[in-house]
């Protein structure tokens, strides 16, 4: 795929959705960090249901620590892996209090040092909370990048590095959200909804399906 075609892809995605953002509910960098940490193997809808109960009670590191492990579990027990998530969340909040004065670090190194936070989560925080031009590659973005031939790669790291290289600079900050939403609602896993796709003629997928 050439750069002209890539630029047109992002131009159309921007035209269709000028201000894309996460579907997780949050009102502070800390709330976003918690929501993303809870989202592993869970849907955004499921996470939002849990945090709608949790955040009115505890939406700061101090409040989470005071709530305690068993208290946190009560609010997130509807989520997969909730025991491990609760353990990581309390440990993360203790570290935020101890090393960062209760504030979410604005560096990749600081974020990735937190319990339960890997590269993908760090990328989401840097991008969505702090406006950095990072691209967090999840299963949706991995699929869209390979299926369209936008930024093919054998693993998420390869796709991330390719996207950082080929996405035009003026589209880079929002590329993560455009691609994830495109993969979630249009370029879906089982059968892509090509008939309703705004980039169908630019996509290099050889087995284009029809809208179902």
Short mmCIF file of C-alpha atoms in Angstrom, two decimals:
data_model
loop_
_atom_site.label_atom_id
_atom_site.label_comp_id
_atom_site.label_asym_id
_atom_site.label_seq_id
_atom_site.Cartn_x
_atom_site.Cartn_y
_atom_site.Cartn_z
CA UNK A 1 0.00 0.00 0.00
CA UNK A 2 1.39 3.40 -0.95
CA UNK A 3 1.45 6.53 1.20
CA UNK A 4 -1.12 8.34 -0.94
CA UNK A 5 -3.65 5.60 -0.31
CA UNK A 6 -2.85 5.55 3.42
CA UNK A 7 -3.40 9.30 3.67
CA UNK A 8 -6.76 9.01 1.90
CA UNK A 9 -7.80 6.23 4.31
CA UNK A 10 -7.22 8.46 7.31
CA UNK A 11 -8.76 11.45 5.56
CA UNK A 12 -11.99 9.49 5.12
CA UNK A 13 -11.92 8.10 8.66
CA UNK A 14 -11.54 11.66 9.96
CA UNK A 15 -14.38 12.90 7.74
CA UNK A 16 -16.63 10.19 9.15
CA UNK A 17 -15.56 10.76 12.77
CA UNK A 18 -13.72 14.08 13.34
CA UNK A 19 -13.16 13.62 17.07
CA UNK A 20 -12.79 9.92 17.88
CA UNK A 21 -12.23 8.81 21.46
CA UNK A 22 -12.34 5.77 23.69
CA UNK A 23 -15.68 4.23 24.62
CA UNK A 24 -14.48 3.76 28.18
CA UNK A 25 -16.04 6.23 30.64
CA UNK A 26 -13.51 8.43 32.44
CA UNK A 27 -13.10 11.97 33.76
CA UNK A 28 -9.46 12.00 34.91
CA UNK A 29 -6.19 10.32 33.86
CA UNK A 30 -6.46 8.09 36.93
CA UNK A 31 -9.99 6.95 36.05
CA UNK A 32 -8.82 6.18 32.51
CA UNK A 33 -5.85 4.21 33.86
CA UNK A 34 -8.15 2.15 36.06
CA UNK A 35 -10.64 1.55 33.25
CA UNK A 36 -7.96 0.45 30.78
CA UNK A 37 -6.34 -1.81 33.38
CA UNK A 38 -9.72 -3.44 33.97
CA UNK A 39 -10.47 -3.87 30.26
CA UNK A 40 -8.28 -6.92 29.60
CA UNK A 41 -10.53 -9.74 28.38
CA UNK A 42 -13.57 -7.58 29.16
CA UNK A 43 -15.76 -5.37 27.01
CA UNK A 44 -15.84 -1.59 27.36
CA UNK A 45 -19.54 -1.90 28.23
CA UNK A 46 -18.74 -4.32 31.03
CA UNK A 47 -15.94 -2.12 32.36
CA UNK A 48 -18.17 0.96 32.29
CA UNK A 49 -20.83 -0.87 34.33
CA UNK A 50 -18.22 -1.73 36.96
CA UNK A 51 -16.60 1.71 37.11
CA UNK A 52 -20.00 3.42 37.27
CA UNK A 53 -20.33 1.71 40.64
CA UNK A 54 -16.67 2.03 41.68
CA UNK A 55 -15.76 5.63 40.79
CA UNK A 56 -18.42 7.40 42.90
CA UNK A 57 -16.94 5.57 45.90
CA UNK A 58 -13.25 5.51 44.97
CA UNK A 59 -11.69 7.41 42.05
CA UNK A 60 -8.29 8.30 43.52
CA UNK A 61 -5.33 6.10 44.46
CA UNK A 62 -5.86 6.93 48.16
CA UNK A 63 -9.53 5.95 48.03
CA UNK A 64 -8.75 2.66 46.25
CA UNK A 65 -6.11 1.77 48.85
CA UNK A 66 -8.54 2.63 51.65
CA UNK A 67 -11.21 0.48 50.02
CA UNK A 68 -8.84 -2.48 50.21
CA UNK A 69 -8.57 -5.65 48.19
CA UNK A 70 -11.88 -7.20 49.24
CA UNK A 71 -13.67 -3.89 48.81
CA UNK A 72 -12.35 -3.44 45.26
CA UNK A 73 -13.35 -7.00 44.35
CA UNK A 74 -16.97 -6.28 45.27
CA UNK A 75 -17.15 -3.54 42.64
CA UNK A 76 -15.38 -5.37 39.81
CA UNK A 77 -16.44 -8.99 40.39
CA UNK A 78 -18.56 -8.93 37.22
CA UNK A 79 -15.35 -8.68 35.16
CA UNK A 80 -13.16 -11.54 34.00
CA UNK A 81 -9.97 -12.11 36.02
CA UNK A 82 -11.33 -9.79 38.70
CA UNK A 83 -9.23 -11.30 41.51
CA UNK A 84 -5.97 -10.57 39.73
CA UNK A 85 -7.22 -7.19 38.49
CA UNK A 86 -8.14 -6.15 42.03
CA UNK A 87 -4.72 -7.21 43.33
CA UNK A 88 -2.94 -5.23 40.59
CA UNK A 89 -5.19 -2.20 41.08
CA UNK A 90 -4.50 -1.91 44.80
CA UNK A 91 -0.75 -2.47 44.27
CA UNK A 92 -0.77 0.13 41.47
CA UNK A 93 -2.45 2.69 43.72
CA UNK A 94 0.00 2.05 46.53
CA UNK A 95 2.87 2.69 44.12
CA UNK A 96 1.22 5.84 42.73
CA UNK A 97 0.94 7.19 46.26
CA UNK A 98 4.47 6.22 47.20
CA UNK A 99 6.37 7.26 44.08
CA UNK A 100 4.17 9.74 42.19
CA UNK A 101 2.29 11.74 44.84
CA UNK A 102 -0.92 10.08 43.69
CA UNK A 103 -0.58 11.38 40.12
CA UNK A 104 -0.54 9.28 36.93
CA UNK A 105 2.96 9.40 35.41
CA UNK A 106 3.25 11.01 31.99
CA UNK A 107 6.13 8.83 30.79
CA UNK A 108 6.11 5.35 29.28
CA UNK A 109 8.71 4.18 31.80
CA UNK A 110 6.67 5.42 34.74
CA UNK A 111 3.47 3.85 33.43
CA UNK A 112 4.99 0.49 32.54
CA UNK A 113 6.50 0.23 36.04
CA UNK A 114 2.96 0.10 37.48
CA UNK A 115 1.50 -3.33 38.36
CA UNK A 116 -0.80 -4.59 35.60
CA UNK A 117 0.30 -1.96 33.08
CA UNK A 118 2.00 -3.10 29.89
CA UNK A 119 2.97 -1.35 26.68
CA UNK A 120 -0.56 -1.33 25.23
CA UNK A 121 -2.11 0.21 28.35
CA UNK A 122 0.71 2.76 28.56
CA UNK A 123 0.11 3.73 24.93
CA UNK A 124 -3.60 4.27 25.59
CA UNK A 125 -2.91 6.52 28.58
CA UNK A 126 -0.22 8.53 26.79
CA UNK A 127 -2.51 8.99 23.77
CA UNK A 128 -5.96 9.47 25.29
CA UNK A 129 -5.15 11.21 28.57
CA UNK A 130 -2.09 13.19 27.50
CA UNK A 131 -2.45 13.64 23.72
CA UNK A 132 0.74 11.83 22.72
CA UNK A 133 0.86 10.37 19.15
CA UNK A 134 1.11 6.76 20.34
CA UNK A 135 -0.76 3.82 18.84
CA UNK A 136 -1.89 0.97 21.08
CA UNK A 137 -2.37 -2.16 18.97
CA UNK A 138 -5.15 -4.44 20.19
CA UNK A 139 -6.83 -7.32 18.33
CA UNK A 140 -9.03 -4.92 16.32
CA UNK A 141 -6.15 -2.73 15.14
CA UNK A 142 -3.99 -5.78 14.43
CA UNK A 143 -6.76 -7.23 12.25
CA UNK A 144 -7.53 -4.00 10.38
CA UNK A 145 -3.85 -3.23 9.76
CA UNK A 146 -3.22 -6.68 8.30
CA UNK A 147 -6.51 -7.19 6.48
CA UNK A 148 -6.40 -3.85 4.66
CA UNK A 149 -2.62 -4.07 4.15
CA UNK A 150 -2.32 -0.67 5.84
CA UNK A 151 0.47 -1.85 8.14
CA UNK A 152 0.93 -5.62 7.99
CA UNK A 153 2.91 -7.41 10.67
CA UNK A 154 3.22 -10.84 12.29
CA UNK A 155 2.63 -9.56 15.84
CA UNK A 156 1.33 -6.48 17.63
CA UNK A 157 4.81 -5.00 18.08
CA UNK A 158 5.53 -5.19 14.34
CA UNK A 159 2.18 -3.62 13.52
CA UNK A 160 2.73 -0.83 16.05
CA UNK A 161 6.14 0.03 14.66
CA UNK A 162 4.82 -0.06 11.08
CA UNK A 163 1.89 2.20 11.94
CA UNK A 164 4.17 4.71 13.68
CA UNK A 165 6.23 4.77 10.51
CA UNK A 166 3.50 5.01 7.87
CA UNK A 167 0.61 6.96 9.46
CA UNK A 168 0.84 10.61 8.32
CA UNK A 169 1.90 12.88 11.18
CA UNK A 170 -1.29 14.95 11.21
CA UNK A 171 -3.40 11.81 11.67
CA UNK A 172 -1.18 9.98 14.16
CA UNK A 173 -2.74 11.23 17.40
CA UNK A 174 -6.22 9.93 16.50
CA UNK A 175 -5.19 6.88 14.43
CA UNK A 176 -5.56 4.53 17.41
CA UNK A 177 -9.22 5.41 17.92
CA UNK A 178 -10.16 5.44 14.24
CA UNK A 179 -8.68 1.99 13.69
CA UNK A 180 -10.09 0.40 16.83
CA UNK A 181 -13.60 1.71 16.11
CA UNK A 182 -13.32 0.63 12.48
CA UNK A 183 -12.37 -2.86 13.60
CA UNK A 184 -15.05 -3.00 16.26
CA UNK A 185 -17.98 -1.94 14.08
CA UNK A 186 -17.10 -2.32 10.39
CA UNK A 187 -14.04 -4.48 9.75
CA UNK A 188 -15.28 -7.11 12.19
CA UNK A 189 -13.56 -10.45 12.70
CA UNK A 190 -15.95 -13.01 11.25
CA UNK A 191 -17.20 -11.19 8.18
CA UNK A 192 -16.16 -7.60 7.43
CA UNK A 193 -19.05 -5.27 6.59
CA UNK A 194 -17.48 -4.09 3.38
CA UNK A 195 -20.73 -2.77 1.94
CA UNK A 196 -20.86 -0.04 4.59
CA UNK A 197 -17.12 0.65 4.70
CA UNK A 198 -15.94 4.18 3.84
CA UNK A 199 -12.53 2.88 2.72
CA UNK A 200 -13.67 -0.20 0.81
CA UNK A 201 -12.16 0.93 -2.51
CA UNK A 202 -8.81 1.69 -0.81
CA UNK A 203 -8.62 -1.56 1.13
CA UNK A 204 -6.40 -4.29 -0.35
CA UNK A 205 -8.24 -7.21 1.27
CA UNK A 206 -8.73 -9.84 -1.41
CA UNK A 207 -11.91 -11.47 -0.07
CA UNK A 208 -14.21 -8.52 0.49
CA UNK A 209 -17.58 -9.54 1.88
CA UNK A 210 -20.94 -7.87 1.81
CA UNK A 211 -22.84 -5.95 4.43
CA UNK A 212 -24.79 -8.31 6.66
#
